[in-house]
PDB file of C-alpha atoms in Angstrom:
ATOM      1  CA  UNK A   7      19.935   6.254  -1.198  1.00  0.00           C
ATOM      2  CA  UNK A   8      16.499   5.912  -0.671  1.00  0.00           C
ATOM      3  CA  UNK A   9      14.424   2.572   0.140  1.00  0.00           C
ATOM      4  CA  UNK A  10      11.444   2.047  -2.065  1.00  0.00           C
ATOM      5  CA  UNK A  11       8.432  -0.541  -1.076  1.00  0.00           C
ATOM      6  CA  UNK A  12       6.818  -1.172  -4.249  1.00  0.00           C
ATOM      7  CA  UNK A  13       3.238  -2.579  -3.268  1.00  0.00           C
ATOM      8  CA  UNK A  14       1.886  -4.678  -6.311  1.00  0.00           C
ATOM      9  CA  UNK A  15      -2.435  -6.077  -5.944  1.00  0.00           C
ATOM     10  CA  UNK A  16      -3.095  -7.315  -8.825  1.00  0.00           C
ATOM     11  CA  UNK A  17      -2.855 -10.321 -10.753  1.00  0.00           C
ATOM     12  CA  UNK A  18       0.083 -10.505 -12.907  1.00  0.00           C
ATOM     13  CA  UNK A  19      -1.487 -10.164 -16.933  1.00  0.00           C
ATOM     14  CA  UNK A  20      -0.447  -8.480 -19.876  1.00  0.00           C
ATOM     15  CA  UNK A  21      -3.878  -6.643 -20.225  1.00  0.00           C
ATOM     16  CA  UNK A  22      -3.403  -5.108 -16.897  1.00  0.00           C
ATOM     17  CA  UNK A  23      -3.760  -1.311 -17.074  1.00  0.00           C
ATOM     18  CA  UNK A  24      -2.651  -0.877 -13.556  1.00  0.00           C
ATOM     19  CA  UNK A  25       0.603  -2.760 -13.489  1.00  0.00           C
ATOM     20  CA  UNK A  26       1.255  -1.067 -17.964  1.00  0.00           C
ATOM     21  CA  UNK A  27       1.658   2.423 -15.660  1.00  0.00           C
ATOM     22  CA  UNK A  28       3.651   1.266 -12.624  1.00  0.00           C
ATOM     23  CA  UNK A  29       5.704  -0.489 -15.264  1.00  0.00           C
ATOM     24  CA  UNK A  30       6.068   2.909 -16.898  1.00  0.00           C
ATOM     25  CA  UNK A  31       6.645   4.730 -13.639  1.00  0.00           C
ATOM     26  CA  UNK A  32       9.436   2.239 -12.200  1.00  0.00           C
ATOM     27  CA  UNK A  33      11.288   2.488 -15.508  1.00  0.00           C
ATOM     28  CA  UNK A  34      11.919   6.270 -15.241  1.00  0.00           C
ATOM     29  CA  UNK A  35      12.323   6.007 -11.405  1.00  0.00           C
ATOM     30  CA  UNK A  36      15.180   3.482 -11.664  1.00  0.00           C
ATOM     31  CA  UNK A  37      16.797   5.291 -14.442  1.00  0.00           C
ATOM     32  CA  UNK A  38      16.618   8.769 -12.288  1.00  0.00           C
ATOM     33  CA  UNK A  39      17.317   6.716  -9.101  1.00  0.00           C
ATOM     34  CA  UNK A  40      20.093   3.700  -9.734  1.00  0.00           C
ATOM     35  CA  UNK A  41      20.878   3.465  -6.477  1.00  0.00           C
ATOM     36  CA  UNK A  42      17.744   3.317  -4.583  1.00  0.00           C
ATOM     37  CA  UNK A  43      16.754  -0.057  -2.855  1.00  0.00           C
ATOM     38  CA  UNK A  44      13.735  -1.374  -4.555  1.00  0.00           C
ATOM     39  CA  UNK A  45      11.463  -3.969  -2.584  1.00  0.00           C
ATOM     40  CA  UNK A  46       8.499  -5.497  -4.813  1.00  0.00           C
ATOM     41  CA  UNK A  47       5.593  -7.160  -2.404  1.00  0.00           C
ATOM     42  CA  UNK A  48       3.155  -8.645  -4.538  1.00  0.00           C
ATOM     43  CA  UNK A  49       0.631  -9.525  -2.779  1.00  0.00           C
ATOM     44  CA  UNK A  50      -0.787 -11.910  -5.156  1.00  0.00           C
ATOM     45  CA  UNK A  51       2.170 -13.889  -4.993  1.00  0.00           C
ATOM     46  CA  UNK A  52       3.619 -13.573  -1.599  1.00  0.00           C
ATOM     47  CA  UNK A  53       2.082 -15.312   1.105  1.00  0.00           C
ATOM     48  CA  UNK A  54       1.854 -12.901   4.354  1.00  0.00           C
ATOM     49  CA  UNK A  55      -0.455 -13.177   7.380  1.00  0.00           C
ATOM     50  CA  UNK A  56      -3.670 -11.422   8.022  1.00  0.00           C
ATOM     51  CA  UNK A  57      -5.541 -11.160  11.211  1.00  0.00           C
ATOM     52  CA  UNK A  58      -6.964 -14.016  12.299  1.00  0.00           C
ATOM     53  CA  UNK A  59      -8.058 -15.766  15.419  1.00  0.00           C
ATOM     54  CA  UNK A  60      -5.004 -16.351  16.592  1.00  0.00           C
ATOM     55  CA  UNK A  61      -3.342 -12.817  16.002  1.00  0.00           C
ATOM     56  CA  UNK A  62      -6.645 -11.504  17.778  1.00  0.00           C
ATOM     57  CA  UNK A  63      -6.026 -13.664  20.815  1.00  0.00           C
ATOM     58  CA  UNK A  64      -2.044 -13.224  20.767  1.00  0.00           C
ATOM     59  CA  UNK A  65      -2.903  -9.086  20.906  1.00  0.00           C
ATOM     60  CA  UNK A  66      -5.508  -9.497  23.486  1.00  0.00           C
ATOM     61  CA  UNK A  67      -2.698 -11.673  25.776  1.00  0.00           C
ATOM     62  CA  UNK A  68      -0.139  -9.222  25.425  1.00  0.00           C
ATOM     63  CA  UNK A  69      -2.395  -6.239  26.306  1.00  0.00           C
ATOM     64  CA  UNK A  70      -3.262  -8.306  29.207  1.00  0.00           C
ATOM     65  CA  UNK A  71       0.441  -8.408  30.686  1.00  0.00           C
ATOM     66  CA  UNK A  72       1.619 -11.592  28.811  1.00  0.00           C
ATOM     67  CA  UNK A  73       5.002 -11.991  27.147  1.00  0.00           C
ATOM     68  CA  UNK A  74       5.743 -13.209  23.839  1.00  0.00           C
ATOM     69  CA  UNK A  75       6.934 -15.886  25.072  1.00  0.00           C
ATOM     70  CA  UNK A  76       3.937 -17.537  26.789  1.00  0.00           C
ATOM     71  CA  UNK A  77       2.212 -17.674  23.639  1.00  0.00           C
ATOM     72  CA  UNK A  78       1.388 -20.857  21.601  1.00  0.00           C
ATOM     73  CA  UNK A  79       3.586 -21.811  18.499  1.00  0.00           C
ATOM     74  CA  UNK A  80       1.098 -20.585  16.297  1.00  0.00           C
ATOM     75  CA  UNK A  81       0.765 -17.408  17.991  1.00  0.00           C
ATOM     76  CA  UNK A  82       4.290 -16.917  18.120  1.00  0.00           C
ATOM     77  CA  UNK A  83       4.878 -17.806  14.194  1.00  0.00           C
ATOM     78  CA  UNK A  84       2.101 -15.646  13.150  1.00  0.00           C
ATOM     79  CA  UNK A  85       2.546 -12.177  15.212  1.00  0.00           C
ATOM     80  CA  UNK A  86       5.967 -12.615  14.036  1.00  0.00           C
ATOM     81  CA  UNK A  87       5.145 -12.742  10.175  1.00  0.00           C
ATOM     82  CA  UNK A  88       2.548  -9.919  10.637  1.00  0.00           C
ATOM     83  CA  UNK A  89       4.831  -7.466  12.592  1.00  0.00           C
ATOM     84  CA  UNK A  90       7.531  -8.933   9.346  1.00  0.00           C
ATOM     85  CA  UNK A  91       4.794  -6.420   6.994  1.00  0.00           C
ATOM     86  CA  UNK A  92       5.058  -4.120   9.582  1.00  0.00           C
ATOM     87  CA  UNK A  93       8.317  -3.509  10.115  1.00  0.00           C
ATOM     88  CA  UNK A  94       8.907  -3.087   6.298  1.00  0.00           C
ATOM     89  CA  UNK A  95       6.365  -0.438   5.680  1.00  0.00           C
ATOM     90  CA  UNK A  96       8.508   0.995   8.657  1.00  0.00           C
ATOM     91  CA  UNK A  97      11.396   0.494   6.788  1.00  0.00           C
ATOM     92  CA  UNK A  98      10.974   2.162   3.505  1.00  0.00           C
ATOM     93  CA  UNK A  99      11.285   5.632   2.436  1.00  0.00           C
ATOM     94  CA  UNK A 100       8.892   5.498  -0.182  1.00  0.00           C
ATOM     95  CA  UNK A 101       5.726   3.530  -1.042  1.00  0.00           C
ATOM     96  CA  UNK A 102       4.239   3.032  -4.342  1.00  0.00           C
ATOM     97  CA  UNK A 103       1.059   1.138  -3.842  1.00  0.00           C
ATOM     98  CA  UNK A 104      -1.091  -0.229  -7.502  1.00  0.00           C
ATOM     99  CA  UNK A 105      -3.960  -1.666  -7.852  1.00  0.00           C
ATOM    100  CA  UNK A 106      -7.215  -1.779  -9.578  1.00  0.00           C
ATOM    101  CA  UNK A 107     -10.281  -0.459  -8.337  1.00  0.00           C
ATOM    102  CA  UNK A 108     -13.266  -3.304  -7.222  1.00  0.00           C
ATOM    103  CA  UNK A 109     -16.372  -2.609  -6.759  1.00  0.00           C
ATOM    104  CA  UNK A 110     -15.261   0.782  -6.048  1.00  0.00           C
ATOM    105  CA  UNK A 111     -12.591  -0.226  -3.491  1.00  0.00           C
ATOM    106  CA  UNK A 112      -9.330  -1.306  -3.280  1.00  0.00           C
ATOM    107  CA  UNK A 113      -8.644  -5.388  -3.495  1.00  0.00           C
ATOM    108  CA  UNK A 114      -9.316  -7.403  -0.566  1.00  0.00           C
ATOM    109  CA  UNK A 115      -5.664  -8.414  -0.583  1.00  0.00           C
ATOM    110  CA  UNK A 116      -4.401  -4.589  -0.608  1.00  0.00           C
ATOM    111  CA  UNK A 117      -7.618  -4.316   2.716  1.00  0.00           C
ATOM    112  CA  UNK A 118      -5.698  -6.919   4.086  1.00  0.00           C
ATOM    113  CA  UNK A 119      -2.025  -5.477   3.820  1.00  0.00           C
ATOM    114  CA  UNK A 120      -3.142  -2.218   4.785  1.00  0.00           C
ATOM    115  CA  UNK A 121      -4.129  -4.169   8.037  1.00  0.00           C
ATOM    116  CA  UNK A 122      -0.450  -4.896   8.355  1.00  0.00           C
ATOM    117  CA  UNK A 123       0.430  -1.387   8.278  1.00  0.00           C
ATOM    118  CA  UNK A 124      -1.960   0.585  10.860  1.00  0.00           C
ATOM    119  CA  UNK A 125      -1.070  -1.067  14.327  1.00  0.00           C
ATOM    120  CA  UNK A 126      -1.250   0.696  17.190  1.00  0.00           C
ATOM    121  CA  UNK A 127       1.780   1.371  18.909  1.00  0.00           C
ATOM    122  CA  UNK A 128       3.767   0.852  15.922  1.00  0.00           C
ATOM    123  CA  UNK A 129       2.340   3.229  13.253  1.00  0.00           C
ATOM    124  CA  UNK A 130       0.422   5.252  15.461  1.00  0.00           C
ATOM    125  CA  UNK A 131      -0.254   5.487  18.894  1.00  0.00           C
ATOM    126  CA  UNK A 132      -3.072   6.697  21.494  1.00  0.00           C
ATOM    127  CA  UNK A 133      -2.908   9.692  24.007  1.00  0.00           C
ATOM    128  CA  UNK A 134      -4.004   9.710  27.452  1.00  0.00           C
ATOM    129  CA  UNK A 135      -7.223  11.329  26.503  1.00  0.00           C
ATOM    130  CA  UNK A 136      -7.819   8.671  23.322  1.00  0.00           C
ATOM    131  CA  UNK A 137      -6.982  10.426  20.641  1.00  0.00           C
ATOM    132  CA  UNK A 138      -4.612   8.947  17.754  1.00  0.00           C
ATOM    133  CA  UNK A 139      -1.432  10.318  16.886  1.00  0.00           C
ATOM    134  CA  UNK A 140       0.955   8.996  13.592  1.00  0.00           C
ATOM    135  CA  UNK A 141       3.994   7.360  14.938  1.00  0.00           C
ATOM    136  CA  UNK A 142       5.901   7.562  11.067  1.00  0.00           C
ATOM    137  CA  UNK A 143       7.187  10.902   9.862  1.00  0.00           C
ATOM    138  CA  UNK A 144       9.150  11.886   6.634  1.00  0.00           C
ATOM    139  CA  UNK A 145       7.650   8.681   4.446  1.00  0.00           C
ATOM    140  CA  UNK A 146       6.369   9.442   1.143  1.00  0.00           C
ATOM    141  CA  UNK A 147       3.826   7.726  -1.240  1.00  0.00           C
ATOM    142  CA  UNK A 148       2.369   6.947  -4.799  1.00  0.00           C
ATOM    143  CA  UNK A 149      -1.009   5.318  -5.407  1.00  0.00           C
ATOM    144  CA  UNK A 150      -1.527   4.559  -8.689  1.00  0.00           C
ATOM    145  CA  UNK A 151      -4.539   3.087  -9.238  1.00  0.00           C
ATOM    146  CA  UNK A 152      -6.679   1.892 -12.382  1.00  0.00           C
ATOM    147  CA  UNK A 153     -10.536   1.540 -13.230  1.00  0.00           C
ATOM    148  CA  UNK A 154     -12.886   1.149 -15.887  1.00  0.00           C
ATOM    149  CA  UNK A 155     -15.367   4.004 -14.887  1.00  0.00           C
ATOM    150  CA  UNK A 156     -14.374   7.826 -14.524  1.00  0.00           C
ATOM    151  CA  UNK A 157     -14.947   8.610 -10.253  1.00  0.00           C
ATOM    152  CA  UNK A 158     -12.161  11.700 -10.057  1.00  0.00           C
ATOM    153  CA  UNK A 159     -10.634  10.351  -6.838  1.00  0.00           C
ATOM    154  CA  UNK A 160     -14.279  10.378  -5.173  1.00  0.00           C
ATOM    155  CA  UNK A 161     -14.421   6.173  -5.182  1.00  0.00           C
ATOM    156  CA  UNK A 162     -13.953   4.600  -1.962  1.00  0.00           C
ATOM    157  CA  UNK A 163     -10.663   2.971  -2.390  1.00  0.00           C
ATOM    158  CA  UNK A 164      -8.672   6.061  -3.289  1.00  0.00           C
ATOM    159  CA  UNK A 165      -9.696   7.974  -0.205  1.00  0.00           C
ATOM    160  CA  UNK A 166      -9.191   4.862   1.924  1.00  0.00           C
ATOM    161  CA  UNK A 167      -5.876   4.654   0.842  1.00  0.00           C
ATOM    162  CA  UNK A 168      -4.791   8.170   1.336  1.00  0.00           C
ATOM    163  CA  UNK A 169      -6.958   8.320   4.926  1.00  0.00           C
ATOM    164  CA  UNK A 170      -4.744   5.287   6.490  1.00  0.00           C
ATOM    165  CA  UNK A 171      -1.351   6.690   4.622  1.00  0.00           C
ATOM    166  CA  UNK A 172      -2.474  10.205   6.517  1.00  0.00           C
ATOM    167  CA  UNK A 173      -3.610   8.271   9.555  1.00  0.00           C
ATOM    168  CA  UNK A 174      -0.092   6.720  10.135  1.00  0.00           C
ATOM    169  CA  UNK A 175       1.921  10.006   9.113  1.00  0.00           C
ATOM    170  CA  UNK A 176       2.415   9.764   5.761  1.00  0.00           C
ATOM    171  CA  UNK A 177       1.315  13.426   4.592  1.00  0.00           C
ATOM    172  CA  UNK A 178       3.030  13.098   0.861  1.00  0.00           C
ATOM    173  CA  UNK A 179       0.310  10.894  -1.202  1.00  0.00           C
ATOM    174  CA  UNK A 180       0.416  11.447  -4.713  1.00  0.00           C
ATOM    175  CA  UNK A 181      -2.367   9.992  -6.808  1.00  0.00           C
ATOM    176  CA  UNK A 182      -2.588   8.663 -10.202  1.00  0.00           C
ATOM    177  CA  UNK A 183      -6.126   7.772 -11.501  1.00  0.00           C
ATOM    178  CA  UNK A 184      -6.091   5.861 -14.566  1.00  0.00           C
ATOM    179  CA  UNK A 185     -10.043   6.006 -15.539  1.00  0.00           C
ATOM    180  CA  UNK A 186     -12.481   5.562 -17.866  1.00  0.00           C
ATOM    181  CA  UNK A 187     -11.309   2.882 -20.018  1.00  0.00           C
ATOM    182  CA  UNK A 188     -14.445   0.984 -20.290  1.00  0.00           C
ATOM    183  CA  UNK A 189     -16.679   3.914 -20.635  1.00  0.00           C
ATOM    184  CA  UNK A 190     -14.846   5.476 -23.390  1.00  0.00           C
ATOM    185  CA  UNK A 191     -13.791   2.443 -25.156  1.00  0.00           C
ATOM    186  CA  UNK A 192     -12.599   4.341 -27.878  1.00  0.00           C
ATOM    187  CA  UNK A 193     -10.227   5.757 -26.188  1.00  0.00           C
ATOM    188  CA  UNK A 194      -8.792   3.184 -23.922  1.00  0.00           C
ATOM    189  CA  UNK A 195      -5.659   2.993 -25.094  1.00  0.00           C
ATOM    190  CA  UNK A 196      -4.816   6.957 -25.411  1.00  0.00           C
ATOM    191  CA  UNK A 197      -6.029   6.985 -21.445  1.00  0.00           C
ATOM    192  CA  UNK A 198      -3.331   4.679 -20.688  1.00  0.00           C
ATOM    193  CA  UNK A 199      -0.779   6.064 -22.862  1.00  0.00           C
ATOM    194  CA  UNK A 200      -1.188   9.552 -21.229  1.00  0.00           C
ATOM    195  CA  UNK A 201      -1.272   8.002 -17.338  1.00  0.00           C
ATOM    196  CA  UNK A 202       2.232   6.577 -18.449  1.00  0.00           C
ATOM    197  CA  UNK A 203       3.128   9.949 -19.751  1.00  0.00           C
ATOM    198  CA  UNK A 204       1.844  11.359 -15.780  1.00  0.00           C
ATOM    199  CA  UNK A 205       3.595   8.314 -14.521  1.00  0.00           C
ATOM    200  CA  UNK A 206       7.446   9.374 -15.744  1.00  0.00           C
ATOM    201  CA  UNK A 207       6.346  12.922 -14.844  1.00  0.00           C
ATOM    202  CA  UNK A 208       5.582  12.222 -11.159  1.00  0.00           C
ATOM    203  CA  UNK A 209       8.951   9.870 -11.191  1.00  0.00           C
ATOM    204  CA  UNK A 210      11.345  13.035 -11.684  1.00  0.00           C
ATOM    205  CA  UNK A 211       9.909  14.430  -8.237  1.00  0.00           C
ATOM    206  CA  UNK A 212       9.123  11.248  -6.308  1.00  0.00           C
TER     207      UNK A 212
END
């Protein structure tokens, strides 16, 4: 039994190309997989922290030989909610990530949960002569991800994705590029049919 981290950024709508595929993906992995945990963040609807201020200054205390416990309230409440994102990306198995592509990157809210996930000394770690080691082994991951124009994989959010899943140790990214929907108009709808058709494919493996 395997635990599954389903990362959802965007929106929830009915139009939504991105979130049509993961639908189709999730309904052949559940049906191959019934007794898999599945965890759904959306981001869009969850509150979770970012770095701020205070999670700067609470990181720069600790480093400096302070405990937890000296912190202020606010610094306490917040590290604790941030390491909360950490220590379920720790947690899973498996991550399936979705989102659309903006402006040829990923949404700000998937930037900022990505943040969550690539802390030092918890998802990777530096040697004594600075270089950066992964601290997570035997995770793997899905990115599906949706845009208008045709980039094969080349865009900016779909190798920033699969640098900080490498960066951290996970090795196993598979990708799923829904594209061109808006440039071939015409044949929006056959693009999406066939990315659900590569969606239930990858779920018999994944």
């Amino acid at each position: 039994m395997a635990k599954v981290l389903v990362v959802i950024a965007r929106p929830e709508s009915s139009k939504s190309r991105t979130l049509k595929v993961l639908r189709a993906f999730m309904d052949e992995y559940v049906k191959i997989h019934p007794n898999d945990v599945i965890e759904r963040l959306d981001l869009y609807k969850v509150d979770f922290q970012e770095i701020d201020g205070d999670i700067f200054s609470a990181w720069d205390e600790l480093e400096a030989g302070r405990q937890f416990s000296d912190l202020t309230s606010i610094q306490q409440v917040k590290l604790a909610e941030f390491n909360t994102s950490t220590d379920q990306f720790l947690a899973a198995d498996k991550v399936v990530i979705a989102n659309p592509l903006i402006n040829l990157m990923v949404p700000t809210k998937l930037k900022a949960w990505i943040d969550t996930i690539n802390v030092a000394g918890k998802t990777f770690k530096y040697t004594d002569t600075g270089t950066a080691v992964p601290l997570t082994s035997g995770k793997k991951a899905l990115h599906i991800q949706a845009a208008g124009g045709k980039y094969n994989n080349q865009d900016f959010g779909t190798q920033y994705v699969k640098g900080i899943l490498n960066f951290v140790g996970v090795q196993s990214v598979a990708k799923l590029s829904v594209e061109g929907m808006d440039h071939f108009p015409d044949q929006a709808n056959q693009i999406v049919a066939d990315a659900e058709v590569k969606a239930r494919r990858i779920a018999d493996d994944f």
